mmCIF file of C-alpha atoms in Angstrom:
data_model
loop_
_atom_site.group_PDB
_atom_site.id
_atom_site.type_symbol
_atom_site.label_atom_id
_atom_site.label_comp_id
_atom_site.label_asym_id
_atom_site.label_seq_id
_atom_site.Cartn_x
_atom_site.Cartn_y
_atom_site.Cartn_z
ATOM 1 C CA MET A 1 -43.422 -152.275 170.802
ATOM 2 C CA LYS A 2 -47.212 -153.215 170.368
ATOM 3 C CA LYS A 3 -47.760 -151.800 166.600
ATOM 4 C CA LYS A 4 -51.291 -150.556 164.783
ATOM 5 C CA ARG A 5 -52.303 -149.142 161.535
ATOM 6 C CA LYS A 6 -51.205 -145.816 161.803
ATOM 7 C CA LYS A 7 -54.099 -143.071 161.905
ATOM 8 C CA PHE A 8 -52.799 -139.682 160.403
ATOM 9 C CA LYS A 9 -53.897 -135.993 161.601
ATOM 10 C CA PRO A 10 -55.385 -134.177 158.975
ATOM 11 C CA MET A 11 -52.633 -132.334 156.480
ATOM 12 C CA SER A 12 -51.837 -128.422 157.792
ATOM 13 C CA MET A 13 -50.878 -127.843 154.257
ATOM 14 C CA LYS A 14 -52.543 -125.110 152.685
ATOM 15 C CA PRO A 15 -54.158 -125.235 149.729
ATOM 16 C CA GLY A 16 -51.792 -122.924 146.731
ATOM 17 C CA SER A 17 -48.525 -123.428 149.312
ATOM 18 C CA ILE A 18 -45.170 -123.049 147.859
ATOM 19 C CA PRO A 19 -43.585 -126.268 146.288
ATOM 20 C CA GLY A 20 -41.041 -127.006 149.258
ATOM 21 C CA SER A 21 -42.845 -125.867 152.139
ATOM 22 C CA LEU A 22 -41.763 -127.822 154.761
ATOM 23 C CA THR A 23 -44.870 -129.571 156.881
ATOM 24 C CA TYR A 24 -44.583 -132.840 159.187
ATOM 25 C CA ILE A 25 -47.540 -135.011 157.745
ATOM 26 C CA GLY A 26 -47.731 -138.356 159.766
ATOM 27 C CA ARG A 27 -48.694 -139.191 163.465
ATOM 28 C CA GLU A 28 -48.137 -137.066 166.177
ATOM 29 C CA VAL A 29 -45.240 -137.889 168.125
ATOM 30 C CA LYS A 30 -44.068 -136.365 171.652
ATOM 31 C CA GLU A 31 -40.814 -137.590 171.494
ATOM 32 C CA LYS A 32 -37.350 -136.728 170.537
ATOM 33 C CA THR A 33 -36.172 -136.789 166.711
ATOM 34 C CA LYS A 34 -32.450 -138.398 167.477
ATOM 35 C CA VAL A 35 -29.151 -137.927 164.875
ATOM 36 C CA HIS A 36 -26.545 -141.152 164.524
ATOM 37 C CA ALA A 37 -24.131 -140.290 162.503
ATOM 38 C CA CYS A 38 -21.387 -142.928 161.224
ATOM 39 C CA VAL A 39 -18.119 -142.218 159.537
ATOM 40 C CA TYR A 40 -16.283 -145.031 157.893
ATOM 41 C CA ASP A 41 -13.329 -146.441 155.348
ATOM 42 C CA GLU A 42 -11.848 -149.460 155.025
ATOM 43 C CA THR A 43 -9.449 -149.119 158.560
ATOM 44 C CA GLU A 44 -11.851 -147.514 160.725
ATOM 45 C CA VAL A 45 -15.954 -146.518 161.752
ATOM 46 C CA LYS A 46 -16.801 -143.894 164.135
ATOM 47 C CA ARG A 47 -19.926 -143.291 165.785
ATOM 48 C CA MET A 48 -21.320 -140.712 167.451
ATOM 49 C CA ASN A 49 -25.098 -139.749 168.751
ATOM 50 C CA VAL A 50 -25.451 -135.740 167.159
ATOM 51 C CA HIS A 51 -26.697 -133.450 170.123
ATOM 52 C CA ARG A 52 -25.682 -130.401 167.410
ATOM 53 C CA LEU A 53 -25.838 -130.580 163.966
ATOM 54 C CA ASP A 54 -23.905 -127.522 163.199
ATOM 55 C CA SER A 55 -21.488 -130.259 164.119
ATOM 56 C CA LEU A 56 -22.042 -131.968 161.318
ATOM 57 C CA GLY A 57 -20.034 -129.759 159.111
ATOM 58 C CA ASN A 58 -16.589 -130.920 160.872
ATOM 59 C CA LEU A 59 -17.038 -134.361 159.466
ATOM 60 C CA ASP A 60 -14.185 -135.529 157.297
ATOM 61 C CA ARG A 61 -17.047 -135.824 154.289
ATOM 62 C CA GLN A 62 -14.497 -136.204 151.347
ATOM 63 C CA GLU A 63 -12.384 -139.050 152.149
ATOM 64 C CA LYS A 64 -14.578 -141.027 154.190
ATOM 65 C CA LEU A 65 -18.183 -141.984 153.711
ATOM 66 C CA THR A 66 -20.783 -140.953 156.182
ATOM 67 C CA TRP A 67 -23.935 -142.370 156.963
ATOM 68 C CA ILE A 68 -26.245 -139.883 159.067
ATOM 69 C CA ASP A 69 -29.523 -141.809 160.218
ATOM 70 C CA VAL A 70 -32.306 -139.674 161.585
ATOM 71 C CA ASP A 71 -34.790 -141.565 164.100
ATOM 72 C CA GLY A 72 -38.145 -139.415 163.957
ATOM 73 C CA VAL A 73 -38.737 -137.245 161.007
ATOM 74 C CA HIS A 74 -41.478 -134.889 162.983
ATOM 75 C CA ASP A 75 -39.041 -132.010 164.059
ATOM 76 C CA ILE A 76 -38.849 -130.254 161.151
ATOM 77 C CA ALA A 77 -36.110 -128.261 162.052
ATOM 78 C CA VAL A 78 -33.924 -130.301 162.539
ATOM 79 C CA VAL A 79 -34.683 -131.735 158.695
ATOM 80 C CA ASP A 80 -34.751 -128.533 157.614
ATOM 81 C CA GLU A 81 -30.984 -127.586 158.963
ATOM 82 C CA LEU A 82 -29.958 -131.132 157.534
ATOM 83 C CA GLY A 83 -31.206 -130.167 154.209
ATOM 84 C CA LYS A 84 -28.809 -126.875 154.439
ATOM 85 C CA THR A 85 -25.803 -129.388 155.986
ATOM 86 C CA PHE A 86 -25.902 -131.568 152.853
ATOM 87 C CA ASN A 87 -27.436 -129.117 150.387
ATOM 88 C CA LEU A 88 -30.819 -130.947 150.065
ATOM 89 C CA HIS A 89 -33.675 -130.157 147.725
ATOM 90 C CA PRO A 90 -36.506 -128.494 149.201
ATOM 91 C CA LEU A 91 -38.738 -130.823 147.438
ATOM 92 C CA LEU A 92 -37.067 -134.072 148.851
ATOM 93 C CA LEU A 93 -37.515 -132.356 151.516
ATOM 94 C CA GLU A 94 -40.991 -131.898 151.957
ATOM 95 C CA ASP A 95 -41.219 -135.726 151.372
ATOM 96 C CA VAL A 96 -39.248 -136.610 154.097
ATOM 97 C CA LEU A 97 -42.108 -135.224 156.272
ATOM 98 C CA ASN A 98 -44.807 -136.265 154.725
ATOM 99 C CA THR A 99 -44.850 -139.434 155.512
ATOM 100 C CA THR A 100 -47.914 -140.599 153.664
ATOM 101 C CA GLN A 101 -45.560 -141.021 150.525
ATOM 102 C CA LYS A 102 -45.781 -143.876 148.227
ATOM 103 C CA PRO A 103 -42.427 -145.866 147.423
ATOM 104 C CA LYS A 104 -40.620 -144.154 144.661
ATOM 105 C CA ILE A 105 -37.586 -142.876 143.529
ATOM 106 C CA GLU A 106 -36.482 -139.108 142.711
ATOM 107 C CA PHE A 107 -32.963 -138.229 140.955
ATOM 108 C CA TYR A 108 -32.085 -134.717 141.668
ATOM 109 C CA GLU A 109 -29.168 -134.274 138.491
ATOM 110 C CA GLU A 110 -28.927 -130.529 139.646
ATOM 111 C CA GLU A 111 -27.591 -131.456 143.232
ATOM 112 C CA ASN A 112 -26.335 -134.796 141.715
ATOM 113 C CA GLN A 113 -28.424 -136.878 144.564
ATOM 114 C CA LEU A 114 -30.723 -139.360 144.383
ATOM 115 C CA PHE A 115 -33.994 -139.931 147.205
ATOM 116 C CA VAL A 116 -35.531 -143.341 147.378
ATOM 117 C CA VAL A 117 -39.034 -143.973 149.468
ATOM 118 C CA LEU A 118 -39.506 -147.222 151.543
ATOM 119 C CA LYS A 119 -42.058 -148.375 153.240
ATOM 120 C CA MET A 120 -41.059 -150.696 156.409
ATOM 121 C CA MET A 121 -43.915 -152.940 156.978
ATOM 122 C CA HIS A 122 -44.202 -154.862 160.753
ATOM 123 C CA PHE A 123 -46.869 -157.900 161.507
ATOM 124 C CA ASP A 124 -49.146 -157.865 164.635
ATOM 125 C CA GLN A 125 -50.146 -161.056 164.993
ATOM 126 C CA GLU A 126 -52.189 -160.812 167.486
ATOM 127 C CA ASN A 127 -54.382 -158.089 165.526
ATOM 128 C CA LEU A 128 -53.576 -159.891 162.729
ATOM 129 C CA GLU A 129 -53.075 -156.329 161.433
ATOM 130 C CA VAL A 130 -49.626 -155.107 159.034
ATOM 131 C CA ASP A 131 -48.629 -151.657 160.196
ATOM 132 C CA SER A 132 -45.451 -149.409 157.831
ATOM 133 C CA GLU A 133 -43.173 -146.940 158.492
ATOM 134 C CA GLN A 134 -42.008 -144.863 155.632
ATOM 135 C CA ILE A 135 -38.264 -144.821 155.146
ATOM 136 C CA SER A 136 -37.023 -142.054 153.231
ATOM 137 C CA MET A 137 -33.095 -142.292 151.856
ATOM 138 C CA VAL A 138 -30.672 -140.267 150.237
ATOM 139 C CA LEU A 139 -27.627 -140.905 148.259
ATOM 140 C CA GLY A 140 -24.701 -138.493 147.972
ATOM 141 C CA ARG A 141 -21.398 -138.661 146.217
ATOM 142 C CA ASN A 142 -19.720 -139.960 149.824
ATOM 143 C CA PHE A 143 -22.840 -139.984 151.978
ATOM 144 C CA VAL A 144 -26.162 -141.442 152.926
ATOM 145 C CA LEU A 145 -28.671 -139.706 154.662
ATOM 146 C CA SER A 146 -31.757 -142.012 156.185
ATOM 147 C CA PHE A 147 -34.978 -140.991 157.688
ATOM 148 C CA GLN A 148 -37.431 -143.231 159.516
ATOM 149 C CA GLU A 149 -40.036 -142.285 161.647
ATOM 150 C CA LEU A 150 -39.696 -142.960 165.729
ATOM 151 C CA ASP A 151 -39.588 -146.560 166.685
ATOM 152 C CA ASP A 152 -38.290 -148.488 169.893
ATOM 153 C CA THR A 153 -36.964 -150.914 167.586
ATOM 154 C CA ASP A 154 -33.333 -150.350 165.325
ATOM 155 C CA ILE A 155 -34.221 -152.152 161.857
ATOM 156 C CA PHE A 156 -30.773 -150.892 160.711
ATOM 157 C CA GLU A 157 -28.684 -152.718 163.397
ATOM 158 C CA THR A 158 -27.733 -155.721 161.451
ATOM 159 C CA ILE A 159 -25.765 -153.084 158.941
ATOM 160 C CA HIS A 160 -24.410 -151.806 161.570
ATOM 161 C CA GLY A 161 -23.013 -155.378 162.918
ATOM 162 C CA ARG A 162 -21.859 -154.997 159.142
ATOM 163 C CA LEU A 163 -19.966 -152.086 159.228
ATOM 164 C CA ASP A 164 -17.855 -153.813 162.506
ATOM 165 C CA ASN A 165 -16.762 -156.223 159.890
ATOM 166 C CA PRO A 166 -13.372 -154.556 158.340
ATOM 167 C CA ALA A 167 -13.970 -157.290 155.597
ATOM 168 C CA SER A 168 -16.939 -156.560 154.709
ATOM 169 C CA ARG A 169 -17.976 -155.441 151.259
ATOM 170 C CA ILE A 170 -19.698 -151.936 152.902
ATOM 171 C CA ARG A 171 -16.347 -150.874 154.216
ATOM 172 C CA ARG A 172 -14.795 -151.446 151.056
ATOM 173 C CA TYR A 173 -17.122 -150.327 148.538
ATOM 174 C CA LYS A 174 -18.607 -146.995 148.369
ATOM 175 C CA SER A 175 -21.859 -145.337 149.553
ATOM 176 C CA ASP A 176 -23.737 -146.915 146.652
ATOM 177 C CA TYR A 177 -23.502 -149.873 148.624
ATOM 178 C CA LEU A 178 -24.713 -148.698 151.263
ATOM 179 C CA LEU A 179 -28.069 -147.376 149.586
ATOM 180 C CA TYR A 180 -28.128 -150.801 148.495
ATOM 181 C CA ALA A 181 -27.451 -152.589 151.752
ATOM 182 C CA LEU A 182 -30.028 -150.955 153.455
ATOM 183 C CA ILE A 183 -32.755 -151.693 150.708
ATOM 184 C CA ASP A 184 -31.984 -155.065 151.043
ATOM 185 C CA LEU A 185 -32.425 -155.486 154.747
ATOM 186 C CA ILE A 186 -36.082 -153.822 154.003
ATOM 187 C CA VAL A 187 -36.559 -156.219 151.338
ATOM 188 C CA ASP A 188 -35.561 -158.852 153.805
ATOM 189 C CA TYR A 189 -37.930 -158.019 156.010
ATOM 190 C CA TYR A 190 -40.989 -158.380 153.773
ATOM 191 C CA PHE A 191 -39.732 -162.398 153.524
ATOM 192 C CA LEU A 192 -40.580 -162.505 157.171
ATOM 193 C CA LEU A 193 -43.925 -160.996 157.295
ATOM 194 C CA ILE A 194 -45.161 -162.841 154.692
ATOM 195 C CA ASP A 195 -43.696 -166.426 156.146
ATOM 196 C CA ARG A 196 -45.769 -164.876 159.169
ATOM 197 C CA LEU A 197 -49.139 -164.439 157.159
ATOM 198 C CA ASN A 198 -48.895 -167.737 155.470
ATOM 199 C CA GLY A 199 -47.982 -169.730 158.428
ATOM 200 C CA HIS A 200 -51.682 -168.351 159.519
ATOM 201 C CA LEU A 201 -52.928 -169.459 156.272
ATOM 202 C CA GLU A 202 -52.069 -172.787 156.418
ATOM 203 C CA ASP A 203 -53.197 -172.685 160.522
ATOM 204 C CA LEU A 204 -56.723 -171.564 158.820
ATOM 205 C CA GLU A 205 -56.836 -173.993 155.951
ATOM 206 C CA GLU A 206 -56.519 -176.749 158.581
ATOM 207 C CA SER A 207 -59.410 -175.006 160.599
ATOM 208 C CA VAL A 208 -61.580 -174.577 158.084
ATOM 209 C CA LEU A 209 -61.193 -177.962 156.672
ATOM 210 C CA ASP A 210 -61.632 -179.124 160.527
ATOM 211 C CA ASP A 211 -65.077 -177.334 162.233
ATOM 212 C CA PRO A 212 -65.327 -174.295 159.688
ATOM 213 C CA GLN A 213 -66.764 -171.432 162.069
ATOM 214 C CA THR A 214 -67.678 -167.886 161.469
ATOM 215 C CA GLU A 215 -64.595 -166.347 162.866
ATOM 216 C CA HIS A 216 -62.569 -168.025 160.444
ATOM 217 C CA GLN A 217 -64.349 -166.338 157.773
ATOM 218 C CA ASN A 218 -63.093 -162.242 159.586
ATOM 219 C CA LYS A 219 -59.996 -163.834 159.997
ATOM 220 C CA ILE A 220 -59.570 -164.586 156.283
ATOM 221 C CA TYR A 221 -60.967 -161.467 155.040
ATOM 222 C CA ARG A 222 -58.540 -159.677 157.027
ATOM 223 C CA LEU A 223 -55.488 -161.268 155.967
ATOM 224 C CA LYS A 224 -56.584 -160.782 152.651
ATOM 225 C CA LYS A 225 -56.890 -156.932 152.934
ATOM 226 C CA GLU A 226 -53.031 -157.215 154.614
ATOM 227 C CA MET A 227 -52.006 -159.049 152.004
ATOM 228 C CA SER A 228 -53.352 -156.364 149.627
ATOM 229 C CA TYR A 229 -51.931 -153.604 151.862
ATOM 230 C CA MET A 230 -48.555 -154.860 151.327
ATOM 231 C CA ARG A 231 -48.087 -155.563 147.875
ATOM 232 C CA ARG A 232 -49.610 -151.774 147.364
ATOM 233 C CA ASN A 233 -46.065 -151.070 149.154
ATOM 234 C CA VAL A 234 -43.980 -153.844 147.375
ATOM 235 C CA LEU A 235 -45.135 -153.016 143.839
ATOM 236 C CA PRO A 236 -43.519 -149.698 143.503
ATOM 237 C CA LEU A 237 -40.187 -150.963 144.308
ATOM 238 C CA ARG A 238 -40.058 -153.017 141.154
ATOM 239 C CA ASP A 239 -40.229 -150.404 139.259
ATOM 240 C CA MET A 240 -38.065 -148.396 141.287
ATOM 241 C CA ILE A 241 -35.002 -150.853 141.104
ATOM 242 C CA GLN A 242 -35.315 -151.100 137.440
ATOM 243 C CA ALA A 243 -35.550 -147.643 137.350
ATOM 244 C CA LEU A 244 -31.785 -147.578 139.692
ATOM 245 C CA ILE A 245 -30.383 -150.335 137.802
ATOM 246 C CA ARG A 246 -31.057 -148.305 134.255
ATOM 247 C CA GLU A 247 -30.266 -144.984 135.524
ATOM 248 C CA ASP A 248 -26.561 -143.408 133.933
ATOM 249 C CA SER A 249 -25.964 -141.763 137.065
ATOM 250 C CA ASP A 250 -22.511 -141.791 138.351
ATOM 251 C CA LEU A 251 -23.401 -142.295 141.784
ATOM 252 C CA VAL A 252 -24.641 -145.873 141.519
ATOM 253 C CA GLY A 253 -21.599 -148.151 140.050
ATOM 254 C CA LYS A 254 -21.985 -151.386 137.822
ATOM 255 C CA GLN A 255 -20.452 -153.855 140.340
ATOM 256 C CA VAL A 256 -23.194 -152.658 142.664
ATOM 257 C CA ASN A 257 -26.126 -152.935 139.850
ATOM 258 C CA VAL A 258 -25.345 -156.204 139.728
ATOM 259 C CA TYR A 259 -26.529 -156.363 143.769
ATOM 260 C CA LEU A 260 -29.383 -154.051 142.590
ATOM 261 C CA ARG A 261 -30.521 -156.998 140.143
ATOM 262 C CA ASP A 262 -30.501 -159.618 143.278
ATOM 263 C CA VAL A 263 -32.733 -156.879 144.952
ATOM 264 C CA LEU A 264 -34.744 -156.933 141.985
ATOM 265 C CA ASP A 265 -35.580 -160.519 141.866
ATOM 266 C CA HIS A 266 -36.369 -160.717 145.695
ATOM 267 C CA VAL A 267 -38.594 -158.390 144.852
ATOM 268 C CA VAL A 268 -40.266 -160.042 142.010
ATOM 269 C CA GLN A 269 -40.565 -163.708 143.958
ATOM 270 C CA ILE A 270 -41.829 -161.755 146.995
ATOM 271 C CA LEU A 271 -44.809 -160.408 144.522
ATOM 272 C CA GLU A 272 -45.525 -164.016 142.744
ATOM 273 C CA THR A 273 -45.138 -165.235 146.455
ATOM 274 C CA LEU A 274 -48.453 -162.355 147.679
ATOM 275 C CA ASP A 275 -50.444 -163.651 144.220
ATOM 276 C CA ALA A 276 -49.800 -167.204 146.048
ATOM 277 C CA CYS A 277 -51.184 -166.170 148.986
ATOM 278 C CA ARG A 278 -54.198 -164.597 147.952
ATOM 279 C CA ASP A 279 -54.873 -167.540 145.634
ATOM 280 C CA LEU A 280 -54.575 -169.400 149.109
ATOM 281 C CA ALA A 281 -57.275 -166.842 150.683
ATOM 282 C CA ASP A 282 -59.418 -167.256 147.623
ATOM 283 C CA ASN A 283 -59.316 -171.180 148.087
ATOM 284 C CA ILE A 284 -59.384 -170.797 151.759
ATOM 285 C CA MET A 285 -62.236 -169.046 151.775
ATOM 286 C CA ASN A 286 -64.530 -171.443 148.955
ATOM 287 C CA ASN A 287 -63.500 -174.131 151.244
ATOM 288 C CA TYR A 288 -65.458 -172.309 153.845
ATOM 289 C CA TYR A 289 -68.191 -171.461 151.778
ATOM 290 C CA ALA A 290 -68.425 -175.198 150.751
ATOM 291 C CA SER A 291 -68.100 -176.717 154.336
ATOM 292 C CA ILE A 292 -70.985 -174.516 155.563
ATOM 293 C CA SER A 293 -73.219 -175.327 152.227
ATOM 294 C CA ASN A 294 -72.316 -179.116 152.944
ATOM 295 C CA LYS A 295 -73.115 -178.629 156.945
ATOM 296 C CA THR A 296 -76.261 -176.596 155.715
ATOM 297 C CA ASN A 297 -77.122 -179.552 153.061
ATOM 298 C CA GLU A 298 -76.511 -182.245 155.924
ATOM 299 C CA VAL A 299 -78.957 -180.576 157.893
ATOM 300 C CA MET A 300 -81.766 -179.751 156.041
ATOM 301 C CA LYS A 301 -81.426 -183.514 154.338
ATOM 302 C CA THR A 302 -82.186 -184.395 158.119
ATOM 303 C CA LEU A 303 -85.034 -182.734 158.417
ATOM 304 C CA THR A 304 -86.215 -183.541 155.345
ATOM 305 C CA VAL A 305 -86.090 -187.703 155.892
ATOM 306 C CA PHE A 306 -87.948 -186.889 159.807
ATOM 307 C CA THR A 307 -90.830 -185.018 157.757
ATOM 308 C CA VAL A 308 -91.016 -187.721 155.209
ATOM 309 C CA ILE A 309 -91.002 -190.292 158.539
ATOM 310 C CA PHE A 310 -93.355 -188.465 160.083
ATOM 311 C CA MET A 311 -96.174 -187.140 157.471
ATOM 312 C CA PRO A 312 -98.224 -190.730 156.901
ATOM 313 C CA LEU A 313 -97.523 -190.371 160.895
ATOM 314 C CA SER A 314 -99.534 -187.202 161.010
ATOM 315 C CA PHE A 315 -102.163 -188.226 158.623
ATOM 316 C CA ILE A 316 -103.280 -190.923 160.353
ATOM 317 C CA ALA A 317 -103.406 -189.357 163.288
ATOM 318 C CA GLY A 318 -105.561 -186.590 161.577
ATOM 319 C CA LEU A 319 -107.850 -188.963 159.884
ATOM 320 C CA TYR A 320 -108.728 -190.638 162.928
ATOM 321 C CA GLY A 321 -108.761 -187.448 164.487
ATOM 322 C CA MET A 322 -111.420 -186.257 162.836
ATOM 323 C CA ASN A 323 -114.921 -186.175 164.703
ATOM 324 C CA PHE A 324 -117.121 -188.212 162.694
ATOM 325 C CA VAL A 325 -119.555 -191.164 164.466
ATOM 326 C CA ASN A 326 -119.319 -194.058 162.038
ATOM 327 C CA MET A 327 -115.864 -194.941 162.101
ATOM 328 C CA PRO A 328 -115.606 -198.342 162.045
ATOM 329 C CA GLU A 329 -111.994 -198.487 163.765
ATOM 330 C CA LEU A 330 -113.199 -196.576 166.709
ATOM 331 C CA GLN A 331 -115.675 -198.737 167.941
ATOM 332 C CA ASN A 332 -112.897 -201.189 168.065
ATOM 333 C CA PRO A 333 -111.598 -202.190 171.636
ATOM 334 C CA HIS A 334 -108.049 -202.230 170.507
ATOM 335 C CA GLY A 335 -107.941 -199.758 167.283
ATOM 336 C CA TYR A 336 -105.831 -197.837 169.235
ATOM 337 C CA PHE A 337 -103.276 -199.739 169.973
ATOM 338 C CA TYR A 338 -103.454 -201.420 166.202
ATOM 339 C CA THR A 339 -103.190 -197.799 164.809
ATOM 340 C CA LEU A 340 -100.202 -196.809 166.997
ATOM 341 C CA GLY A 341 -98.823 -200.507 165.699
ATOM 342 C CA VAL A 342 -99.171 -199.384 161.686
ATOM 343 C CA MET A 343 -97.926 -195.578 162.511
ATOM 344 C CA ALA A 344 -94.609 -197.436 164.650
ATOM 345 C CA VAL A 345 -94.373 -199.969 161.586
ATOM 346 C CA ILE A 346 -94.298 -197.658 158.858
ATOM 347 C CA ALA A 347 -91.899 -194.945 160.778
ATOM 348 C CA ILE A 348 -89.495 -198.200 161.504
ATOM 349 C CA SER A 349 -89.807 -199.499 157.785
ATOM 350 C CA LEU A 350 -89.165 -195.475 156.683
ATOM 351 C CA TRP A 351 -86.582 -195.183 158.994
ATOM 352 C CA PHE A 352 -84.336 -198.274 157.448
ATOM 353 C CA TYR A 353 -85.244 -197.335 154.153
ATOM 354 C CA PHE A 354 -83.149 -193.771 154.781
ATOM 355 C CA LYS A 355 -80.009 -195.880 155.945
ATOM 356 C CA TRP A 356 -80.259 -198.188 152.935
ATOM 357 C CA ARG A 357 -80.036 -194.928 151.118
ATOM 358 C CA ASP A 358 -77.636 -193.426 152.831
ATOM 359 C CA PHE A 359 -79.334 -190.488 153.453
ATOM 360 C CA LEU A 360 -78.959 -190.765 156.915
#
């Protein structure tokens, strides 16, 4: 599906509203919210499309792990009902419904829950634009809730494939490993996005060196803007994962911290690559300006050479164009041809002189 940078409708939350008031802030969506449930352990995996939210209370959440994936957060009633079923904090639900959140992590000690907000980013290669959708995740004792904006693509398809493998770590580990797997998948998408950005930059670099055009300048500005937008969404993720590793919580085990540190290394690598891409974009822009300046200098040099060649010719033509009677050369029957010959010799001599000095 072709994606464009989201334009949000004005906030309908009034100043002075009670904290935790449920108000959806995001794109206008007409499709219905979809809720998918996955209950699993080492022996089996059960998936279901949830049509009645009250049926979630019947899931075996004591012995098995539960993953609830909500596709579309515009339906306040669905989010509210899930909040009641899983005892979610009202401020947490408020952040889920506000899709303008920056990436962050929150710990709710009383509910013994952990809340994470990430940005899943997509790259529109036709318009050279990065679009993002908010992914919110809640980690509980035996469950993980994921909330994503309504989209045609299933970004967690890979995770479902790993769940089908009885030997996978997701099946053997607790819910904290599932949270890690979801975060790691989103970070992996960042690498794909950067590869595409870097590919466009390399193509631009070659084009600018071969034949710089005005459209190249526009593309460079757009790519730099998108890289800044991407960096703003990735940078908080580094602090989030560090806080998650440092947090002394029984929700995240030490064995998962090892994997989280690997994700942290990936995030740092992504930030370094983004900085390198921005430096490359700056170099391409400098090359563009240098190429344009060289072209201008070449044009000015050519115009200067022709000006110098025609200056003595203009002087001679102006000299003999004066209306004086007593000009001896005017009475010579061959004076016109002598003058043209002298002018031709001067022009040809200057031409060869400039060629000899590599001005042409």
